[in-house]
Amino acid sequence: MLSAVNSAFANDEAEVASASESESSAHEEASDDDYVDAVENKTRKRAAPGYYAERKVQKGRPAAKKPKTVSAAVENRIHSNVSIRQNIAQSHIRRDAWLWHHRDLFLPLLPVEKNFFRHIDGGSMLKPVPYDLVQQPEGVKGEMKDYQLRGLSYLVMLHRNGMNGILGDEMGLGKTLQTLSLFSYVREQGSKGPFLVLCPLSVLSSWENEVARWVPHLSCMVLHGTMAERERLMHVYTQNRPDILITTYEQYVLQAFFFKQITWLYVVLDEGHKIKNEKTQVSIALRGLSSQYRLLLTGTPLQNNLHELWALLHWLFPEVFTPVTVSKFDEAFDLTKGVYDLSALGHSRALLEKIMLRRMKAQVDFQIPPKEEIVLYVPLSPMQRFWYKRLLTGLDTMTLRDIFPDTTDVKPEDTNGPVTAYSHDAEKNGFGETKAIIEHSMKTFSAGNGADWKRLMNVVMQLRKCCNHPYTLPESEPEPFVSGEHLVLASSKMVLLDKLLKHLRAGGHRTLIFSGFTGTLDILEDFMIYRGVSYCRLDGSTSRPRRTLDIRLFNHKESPYEIFLISTRAGGLGINLTSADTVIFYDSDWNPQSDIQALARAHRIGQTKPVTVYRLVCQDTVEEQMLGRLQKKLYLSAKVTEDMADHTVDDSAEPSFSKGELMSMLRRGARAVTKFDDSDKFLNSTIEHILETSRVKQVQVDAEMDVEPEDDFVLEGMEQVKSRLFEGVTVKKGTTSAKAIGREWQEMAKRVREERTVMIDGHAVMKNTVGLDDWEACATLSKGHVVPPKRRKRVYAHETCCQKCAAQLPDKVRLECRLCPRSYHAKCAGPQLAVFSKMHGFKCPQHQCKECHKDTASAGGLLFRCQSCPNTYCETCTQWDDIVPIGDVLPELLMLDFTKVTQAFYIRCPSCVTRLKEKPELAAEQERKTEQAWKDLEESDAKAAIEAAKPPVVEADANKKKRPVKARKVGRVRKAKA
């Protein structure tokens, strides 16, 4: 015992020995116990606070620094993390019990020799908590529907069993409300959270609004913005600790380290199929995120194959569905390899019925108007046939007789000049312009190296672009590009769309047009401008405030928009466009669920009119072949997830998807439809005739047929899209190698839709040579890269009256904004005067939100500026029900040469609306001034257009050319008030 003590306290041995000697003088014989007591006393002194610091000071060494105090916010976070981690251990016990009880559903999908259940002792397992109908939480405002209460009860059952799960209700049934009611229930049971919600950008504002509407007692915060804004919001969250934190997938990836510092009670993935690929950045960033429960919200849990289902299960149950378990899912259903296993589909369905609640609109007795789907098959136009065959064969030249049968070729002298102005004869023959453009393209290619057009990376992708519009391909559209009928006649789809929109607009229908190609959306924009159709556009580059604004304007009763151009992937999630009753799919997505989600923007709860869906398909091309593959993917989804048994309802009936309906789904893509043999017949057909002949009803097979042998028949073989199959004939491959084509495609610069020439005296002249002196050098592209031009500062005049008090401003006392034409008195500028500097100038109050003081970048790239006063609001602070939207431009600013900017949308603020209501004479005067400003603007633009059309004036004395008079930008379209 003494040896152990001496070895443990060797540093204090000398001091203890001296103490023992002094004591021995008084007490001749000291016992071992006395020695031990002395050591323990010294130990207690050493453990006392400040002992070592005092010893260092006594020895002349500086004392150690005091430890930094931990902030209250950090202490709260640590305390919350510890509390939730303790609860995680308890929930894992209940989760293991539930998994063991339902192991028969998991084992068929796991390897036999090594799986999760081999390491569990089921003898001492608890019994799972059964499903029980719960009451609506007191914190939920409003009244939940019966099926939503059953959905909440199902989520509570999963919560009581420590289980993760999927809420897979069809789009529009209120998954958001059911999730928020679960948060409220958990909070009333004593758990404080926190809750994390990841969602697409399109529904970010919707989540925030739903929280304020249904569960106002739960504090909520949205984390989204620039880097500086995110830093500020993360600091605010750390200090305030709101109950719910909402962000997007992209913002989560950027700040994953911050989110992983917190242990969450619930992590909810809205549109959870975002993680269907476990190798994406989002899926990788979600690994290691600590939470007690995980919940997926998705209306399309299965889209392409069973590997996607495994990815979802891997995130929900990583200890069960480990990476070694993926092989069974890959072998169960693969269209590319022609592999399918119907028993595996059945096992997958049985498992999903336990861990996922999925209800369809028909199951909850929702009275949603019906929808009618019509597939419109169109032949390729002459120009599309030309490019389609050229992409397949690699031929350098083709005769126009191959493209235009029974017609004469265009004479060579007809195509010597640029194809810009078209003759009167072209109006008589609808394809005259197209013939000239094709011939001009052929001459251009033959004059070059003979292979300039062969810039391909993906043949199928290029063929799909050709089916949409040949102008999406490089070197296909005329240079310089001038809008004309050739824009319509070049594509049969555009011809059909032109006829269809005339029919729809005459009937007062609002239309959504979906396309998966942004280049196609660009051409559709050109078409809308050419036809004078009011439209708005949403794609991946559209900012969050602009999305919210356009959706609100489109859904308004007096909307200024007739058409909404939408990217299928970017606009197919979480937005409500029930004001539209017509949906046009200009092209189909490889993933059929993407089209279904896009369709649900209009056909959803809240729709009061029947919805008509048109799908445009070029016959005898890769697009028609795609339909067969898409139908088999739909079959997979229907076989596994559609019409699943609802365990929240006492109903013993079998799923209502009949065998005949499944068979019909597979045969639908190959059914016989009325097609056009040639483009002339199609061009001369009326839209009424086209629609009537295309309404082919789906022929349902005999319901008594045994479907299993038929499944073997329709699923066997490899389902591939053969790019070289054209009009039933396999086109032979050209001589150009795929490697050479790919190399040329990669070296090709991205096509820019810009006019590089101007017409002077009937001749096309390069813009950069106009106005040069004789023998003056001109910059050319002599290097391998293009040096981008410097940005020029916008040139515009400033207003002469104060934006706030409307008084005239002398030049000496006028404060001019450096970013817009607004002007102010110094006394009217308010706090913004403090940011004035000689170097940067003055920035007026209309460049930051009045309420939260966010600048344009922090507000998402768009601010809502009042027309009549300095008031400006961001998307969050805008009182949408109290404002009057005006438009992207103001006539008084256009007169000052200040055109549309993407950072501003003009409104009439609530205070101005109230003031004009109280003074009707003032409102009438402002309306009169606005109308007069538009008239003056139109007259000014007309004069500028006339001046721009005049030939350049030559100075005789100096023998120099003057630059042509430039008009201000023409084509300003006044937007009607919404």
XYZ file of C-alpha atoms in Angstrom, residues 443-931:
489
model
C -22.980 26.484 -98.651
C -21.480 27.691 -95.394
C -20.457 24.187 -94.362
C -19.095 23.206 -97.770
C -17.063 26.401 -97.921
C -15.399 25.578 -94.630
C -13.482 22.506 -93.639
C -16.450 20.265 -94.405
C -16.967 19.189 -90.789
C -17.803 22.360 -88.868
C -21.311 21.153 -88.141
C -20.154 17.830 -86.611
C -19.833 19.069 -83.069
C -21.666 16.493 -81.049
C -21.226 14.924 -77.660
C -24.472 13.068 -77.191
C -26.297 12.021 -80.342
C -29.619 11.367 -78.631
C -29.512 14.746 -76.905
C -28.876 16.514 -80.192
C -31.654 14.577 -81.913
C -34.053 15.608 -79.155
C -33.010 19.229 -79.620
C -33.626 18.865 -83.339
C -37.117 17.556 -82.621
C -37.805 20.636 -80.503
C -36.395 23.211 -82.902
C -33.414 23.042 -85.262
C -32.282 26.501 -84.118
C -31.107 24.908 -80.865
C -28.297 23.285 -82.883
C -25.080 25.165 -83.689
C -24.771 26.967 -87.024
C -28.413 26.306 -87.863
C -30.155 29.644 -87.496
C -29.551 32.500 -89.962
C -27.004 35.180 -89.182
C -27.888 37.868 -88.375
C -30.975 36.524 -86.651
C -34.164 38.405 -87.511
C -37.529 37.225 -86.208
C -39.881 36.072 -88.941
C -42.135 33.245 -90.037
C -39.063 31.069 -90.470
C -38.940 30.885 -86.665
C -42.299 29.087 -86.745
C -41.954 27.056 -89.962
C -38.556 25.628 -89.045
C -40.161 23.318 -86.468
C -43.372 21.316 -86.744
C -43.811 21.559 -83.005
C -43.713 25.343 -83.270
C -46.266 25.239 -86.089
C -48.578 23.139 -83.921
C -47.952 25.363 -80.903
C -48.786 28.422 -82.981
C -52.120 26.919 -84.027
C -52.839 25.615 -80.549
C -52.158 28.909 -78.767
C -54.451 30.800 -81.151
C -57.175 28.307 -80.277
C -56.494 28.521 -76.520
C -56.180 32.301 -76.352
C -59.481 32.699 -78.157
C -61.091 30.606 -75.433
C -59.506 32.570 -72.582
C -57.341 29.697 -71.345
C -54.172 30.207 -69.333
C -51.388 27.855 -70.331
C -48.263 26.328 -68.800
C -45.569 25.275 -71.299
C -42.895 22.912 -69.962
C -39.564 22.099 -71.572
C -36.437 20.444 -70.258
C -34.082 22.587 -72.383
C -33.318 26.213 -71.536
C -32.297 26.733 -75.166
C -35.805 25.714 -76.202
C -37.223 28.182 -73.664
C -35.087 30.893 -75.310
C -36.640 30.139 -78.691
C -40.113 30.011 -77.166
C -39.442 33.460 -75.749
C -38.533 34.704 -79.225
C -41.765 33.204 -80.511
C -43.870 34.854 -77.780
C -42.319 38.238 -78.501
C -42.805 37.757 -82.255
C -46.492 36.892 -81.798
C -47.034 39.563 -79.123
C -48.057 37.126 -76.394
C -47.597 38.200 -72.779
C -45.603 35.620 -70.841
C -43.343 35.015 -67.861
C -40.562 32.488 -67.426
C -39.218 30.304 -64.617
C -36.041 28.246 -64.816
C -33.111 27.367 -62.597
C -31.601 30.845 -62.830
C -34.763 32.630 -61.653
C -34.262 34.213 -58.234
C -36.550 33.372 -55.323
C -38.284 36.792 -55.165
C -38.870 36.766 -58.932
C -40.438 33.290 -58.705
C -42.787 34.429 -55.962
C -43.700 37.577 -57.885
C -44.393 35.852 -61.218
C -46.439 33.103 -59.563
C -48.567 35.678 -57.751
C -49.060 37.745 -60.899
C -49.928 34.705 -63.006
C -52.499 33.503 -60.464
C -54.048 36.970 -60.144
C -57.610 37.362 -61.402
C -56.483 40.149 -63.767
C -53.125 38.636 -64.633
C -50.956 40.399 -67.217
C -49.626 37.001 -68.353
C -51.262 34.458 -70.650
C -48.411 31.954 -70.854
C -45.987 30.637 -68.245
C -42.769 29.155 -69.701
C -41.329 26.728 -67.168
C -38.295 24.482 -66.995
C -39.566 20.985 -66.164
C -37.031 20.262 -63.423
C -36.793 23.747 -61.878
C -40.508 24.562 -61.888
C -41.989 21.143 -61.289
C -41.813 21.230 -57.494
C -43.899 22.884 -54.849
C -45.551 25.748 -56.736
C -49.268 26.351 -57.172
C -50.498 27.440 -60.612
C -54.140 26.391 -60.439
C -55.198 29.457 -62.417
C -53.992 27.568 -65.517
C -56.276 24.973 -67.065
C -54.009 23.894 -69.931
C -50.600 22.212 -69.752
C -48.361 21.719 -72.793
C -45.314 19.453 -72.616
C -43.171 20.706 -75.475
C -40.844 17.760 -74.824
C -40.814 14.808 -72.415
C -38.406 14.194 -69.570
C -36.495 10.933 -69.268
C -37.979 10.633 -65.805
C -41.770 10.328 -66.153
C -42.273 11.419 -62.545
C -40.792 14.809 -63.409
C -43.596 15.344 -65.927
C -46.172 14.121 -63.413
C -44.883 16.581 -60.835
C -44.967 19.364 -63.402
C -48.559 18.490 -64.285
C -49.479 18.668 -60.595
C -48.738 22.415 -60.635
C -52.132 22.873 -62.306
C -54.071 19.676 -61.548
C -54.174 19.811 -57.765
C -56.377 20.809 -54.855
C -57.810 24.234 -55.591
C -58.330 23.628 -59.306
C -61.899 24.446 -60.320
C -61.771 23.726 -64.059
C -60.978 20.583 -66.072
C -57.346 20.420 -67.107
C -56.244 19.506 -70.625
C -52.729 18.178 -71.135
C -51.060 18.214 -74.554
C -47.831 16.306 -75.156
C -46.003 17.138 -78.396
C -44.085 14.245 -79.983
C -42.252 14.080 -83.301
C -43.336 10.831 -84.930
C -40.835 8.184 -86.080
C -37.997 9.763 -84.051
C -36.210 9.162 -80.759
C -39.046 10.979 -78.998
C -41.542 8.308 -79.968
C -39.111 5.608 -78.866
C -38.761 7.337 -75.494
C -42.445 6.844 -74.758
C -42.039 3.068 -74.496
C -39.248 3.424 -71.967
C -41.165 6.019 -69.971
C -44.258 3.807 -69.803
C -42.217 0.965 -68.317
C -40.869 3.304 -65.651
C -44.434 4.291 -64.841
C -45.273 0.606 -64.614
C -42.491 0.142 -62.046
C -43.844 3.012 -59.945
C -47.416 1.717 -60.198
C -46.396 -1.835 -59.335
C -44.474 -0.816 -56.194
C -46.032 2.347 -54.790
C -49.318 3.324 -56.419
C -52.570 2.492 -54.658
C -50.839 1.061 -51.609
C -52.947 -0.192 -48.731
C -53.828 2.597 -46.291
C -53.304 1.144 -42.802
C -54.922 4.197 -41.229
C -58.309 3.069 -42.564
C -60.179 -0.109 -41.682
C -60.532 -1.387 -45.229
C -59.757 -4.922 -46.272
C -60.230 -4.233 -49.975
C -57.404 -5.000 -52.340
C -55.571 -2.171 -54.137
C -57.749 -0.852 -56.916
C -55.112 -0.936 -59.654
C -56.434 -3.716 -61.859
C -54.250 -5.992 -63.924
C -55.819 -4.627 -67.054
C -54.876 -1.085 -66.099
C -51.274 -2.112 -65.592
C -51.270 -3.845 -68.971
C -52.813 -0.821 -70.610
C -50.138 1.364 -69.066
C -47.481 -0.714 -70.773
C -49.248 -0.832 -74.115
C -50.190 2.834 -74.205
C -46.930 3.920 -75.759
C -47.377 1.571 -78.708
C -51.034 2.158 -79.488
C -52.049 3.158 -82.987
C -52.722 6.851 -83.462
C -53.552 9.008 -86.408
C -50.334 10.348 -87.898
C -49.551 12.706 -90.718
C -47.744 11.278 -93.720
C -46.160 14.547 -94.831
C -45.598 18.031 -93.495
C -47.753 19.763 -96.144
C -50.834 17.875 -94.999
C -50.026 18.755 -91.412
C -49.395 22.412 -92.278
C -52.776 22.743 -93.988
C -54.741 20.980 -91.238
C -56.799 23.014 -88.814
C -56.239 22.725 -85.084
C -59.760 21.361 -84.644
C -58.996 18.520 -87.088
C -55.660 17.778 -85.389
C -57.218 17.604 -81.922
C -60.134 15.499 -83.068
C -57.977 12.895 -84.778
C -55.541 12.785 -81.844
C -58.140 12.057 -79.145
C -57.529 8.334 -79.201
C -59.033 6.688 -76.188
C -56.941 4.191 -74.322
C -58.087 0.656 -75.163
C -58.362 -1.308 -71.956
C -57.426 -4.970 -72.170
C -59.623 -7.701 -70.798
C -59.697 -7.388 -67.002
C -59.903 -11.161 -66.671
C -56.574 -11.677 -68.452
C -53.861 -13.305 -66.400
C -51.347 -10.469 -66.144
C -48.282 -12.323 -64.903
C -47.483 -14.071 -68.209
C -48.219 -10.772 -69.935
C -45.749 -9.048 -67.588
C -43.107 -11.461 -68.776
C -44.017 -10.657 -72.359
C -44.021 -6.891 -72.139
C -40.985 -6.588 -69.861
C -38.649 -8.978 -71.582
C -35.752 -7.644 -73.581
C -33.636 -4.538 -73.299
C -35.560 -1.291 -73.492
C -33.227 1.083 -75.332
C -33.712 4.172 -77.453
C -32.054 3.533 -80.801
C -30.808 6.862 -82.019
C -30.198 5.628 -85.578
C -33.723 4.322 -86.052
C -35.438 6.961 -88.186
C -38.840 6.430 -89.839
C -38.538 2.676 -89.311
C -35.143 2.430 -91.047
C -31.735 2.135 -89.375
C -29.527 4.899 -90.748
C -25.919 3.880 -91.345
C -23.190 5.603 -89.426
C -21.098 8.249 -91.173
C -17.352 8.167 -91.646
C -16.531 10.743 -88.983
C -15.319 9.106 -85.780
C -17.140 9.705 -82.520
C -13.865 10.794 -80.899
C -13.307 13.512 -83.486
C -16.897 14.712 -83.184
C -16.628 14.821 -79.400
C -13.324 16.703 -79.561
C -14.758 19.318 -81.905
C -17.863 19.662 -79.749
C -15.813 20.337 -76.640
C -13.744 22.962 -78.422
C -16.807 24.748 -79.721
C -17.684 27.899 -77.836
C -21.113 28.224 -76.349
C -23.570 29.701 -78.804
C -24.539 33.263 -77.996
C -27.809 34.607 -79.331
C -26.426 37.936 -80.454
C -26.524 39.877 -83.699
C -22.982 40.413 -84.919
C -23.858 42.208 -88.165
C -25.994 45.136 -89.256
C -27.653 45.791 -92.615
C -26.388 48.895 -94.470
C -27.650 49.542 -98.020
C -28.705 45.917 -98.333
C -25.324 44.551 -97.270
C -24.446 42.734 -94.060
C -21.588 44.552 -92.306
C -19.782 43.499 -89.153
C -20.739 45.722 -86.254
C -17.166 46.341 -85.159
C -16.269 47.808 -88.558
C -19.040 50.425 -88.703
C -17.743 53.973 -88.333
C -14.049 53.197 -88.792
C -11.780 55.544 -90.684
C -10.172 54.490 -93.947
C -7.498 51.854 -93.342
C -8.256 51.918 -89.613
C -7.420 48.602 -87.961
C -10.140 46.483 -86.404
C -9.751 43.956 -83.607
C -10.054 40.333 -84.718
C -10.138 37.015 -82.921
C -6.507 36.115 -83.493
C -6.044 34.286 -80.190
C -7.558 31.091 -78.934
C -9.765 32.886 -76.430
C -11.974 35.931 -76.428
C -11.238 38.743 -74.028
C -14.558 39.826 -72.509
C -15.384 43.502 -72.970
C -15.446 45.798 -69.995
C -18.810 46.574 -68.512
C -20.001 49.984 -69.483
C -21.705 52.189 -66.968
C -25.393 52.750 -67.637
C -26.036 56.201 -69.037
C -29.310 57.841 -68.005
C -30.610 61.177 -66.800
C -31.813 61.936 -63.281
C -35.176 63.209 -62.147
C -35.489 66.900 -61.380
C -37.924 66.491 -58.490
C -37.479 64.893 -55.078
C -38.760 61.335 -54.834
C -40.060 61.943 -51.307
C -41.582 65.439 -51.273
C -42.079 65.814 -55.072
C -40.596 69.349 -54.971
C -38.405 70.648 -57.787
C -34.678 70.313 -57.107
C -32.095 72.898 -58.168
C -28.918 71.348 -59.506
C -26.841 72.638 -56.597
C -28.869 70.911 -53.872
C -29.829 67.763 -55.773
C -28.626 64.418 -54.423
C -28.519 62.022 -57.380
C -28.546 58.288 -56.776
C -25.585 56.499 -58.344
C -27.661 53.388 -59.122
C -30.942 54.776 -60.485
C -32.451 58.080 -61.739
C -33.987 59.015 -58.374
C -33.116 62.374 -56.790
C -33.591 63.725 -53.258
C -33.200 66.738 -50.997
C -30.535 66.284 -48.375
C -33.205 66.527 -45.661
C -35.384 63.946 -47.470
C -32.613 61.413 -47.933
C -32.835 60.408 -44.288
C -30.363 57.826 -42.946
C -29.174 57.067 -46.458
C -27.285 60.356 -46.466
C -24.827 58.751 -44.069
C -23.628 56.361 -46.779
C -22.779 59.239 -49.113
C -19.130 59.553 -50.035
C -17.199 61.426 -52.667
C -15.755 58.205 -54.004
C -18.888 56.071 -54.227
C -21.605 58.674 -54.406
C -25.115 58.593 -52.958
C -27.309 55.472 -52.844
C -30.980 56.291 -52.410
C -33.409 54.535 -49.991
C -34.896 52.448 -52.830
C -31.912 50.103 -52.736
C -32.632 48.563 -49.351
C -35.716 47.242 -47.597
C -37.498 49.776 -45.430
C -38.325 47.217 -42.728
C -35.333 44.872 -42.404
C -32.742 47.074 -44.205
C -31.546 44.268 -46.474
C -29.791 45.375 -49.635
C -30.614 43.900 -53.029
C -28.135 41.022 -52.803
C -29.208 40.016 -49.297
C -32.884 40.154 -50.345
C -32.378 37.559 -53.072
C -31.605 39.897 -55.978
C -34.940 41.726 -56.188
C -36.553 44.612 -54.306
C -40.064 45.997 -54.703
C -39.841 49.767 -55.181
C -42.755 52.130 -54.839
C -43.501 54.305 -57.850
C -44.442 57.420 -55.869
C -42.385 57.372 -52.667
C -39.055 56.035 -51.337
C -40.654 52.961 -49.716
C -38.996 49.713 -50.793
C -39.552 46.180 -49.529
C -37.963 42.768 -49.841
C -39.987 39.644 -50.580
C -40.406 38.785 -46.885
C -41.532 42.251 -45.791
C -43.887 42.896 -48.721
C -47.561 43.023 -47.722
C -48.846 41.280 -50.821
C -52.532 41.856 -50.115
C -52.077 45.605 -49.621
C -49.909 46.547 -52.611
C -50.700 47.205 -56.260
C -48.169 45.672 -58.692
C -47.219 47.918 -61.618
C -44.465 46.257 -63.651
C -40.779 45.914 -64.432
C -40.561 49.401 -65.957
C -42.010 52.857 -65.378
C -42.695 55.248 -68.263
C -41.184 58.207 -66.434
C -37.933 56.271 -65.982
C -37.904 54.980 -69.553
C -38.042 58.601 -70.729
C -34.784 59.060 -68.800
C -33.240 56.061 -70.635
C -33.453 53.869 -67.539
C -34.744 50.562 -68.897
C -35.690 47.317 -67.168
C -33.321 46.023 -64.479
C -33.586 42.588 -62.926
C -33.100 43.984 -59.422
C -36.334 46.023 -59.324
C -40.071 45.568 -59.650
C -42.294 48.612 -59.214
C -45.347 48.638 -56.997
C -47.672 51.022 -55.250
C -46.903 50.633 -51.549
C -49.631 50.247 -48.875
C -49.313 53.852 -47.674
C -49.668 55.212 -51.219
C -52.633 52.907 -51.877
C -54.349 54.210 -48.764
C -53.567 57.813 -49.636
C -54.955 57.469 -53.172
C -58.116 55.809 -51.873
C -58.699 58.749 -49.542
C -58.085 61.263 -52.354
C -59.707 60.006 -55.592
C -58.829 63.211 -57.455
C -55.142 62.581 -56.727
C -55.457 59.016 -58.041
C -57.106 60.237 -61.247
C -54.351 62.817 -61.770
C -51.613 60.210 -61.307
C -53.337 57.867 -63.758
C -53.593 60.661 -66.313
C -49.890 61.463 -65.975
C -48.977 57.809 -66.390
C -51.043 57.465 -69.561
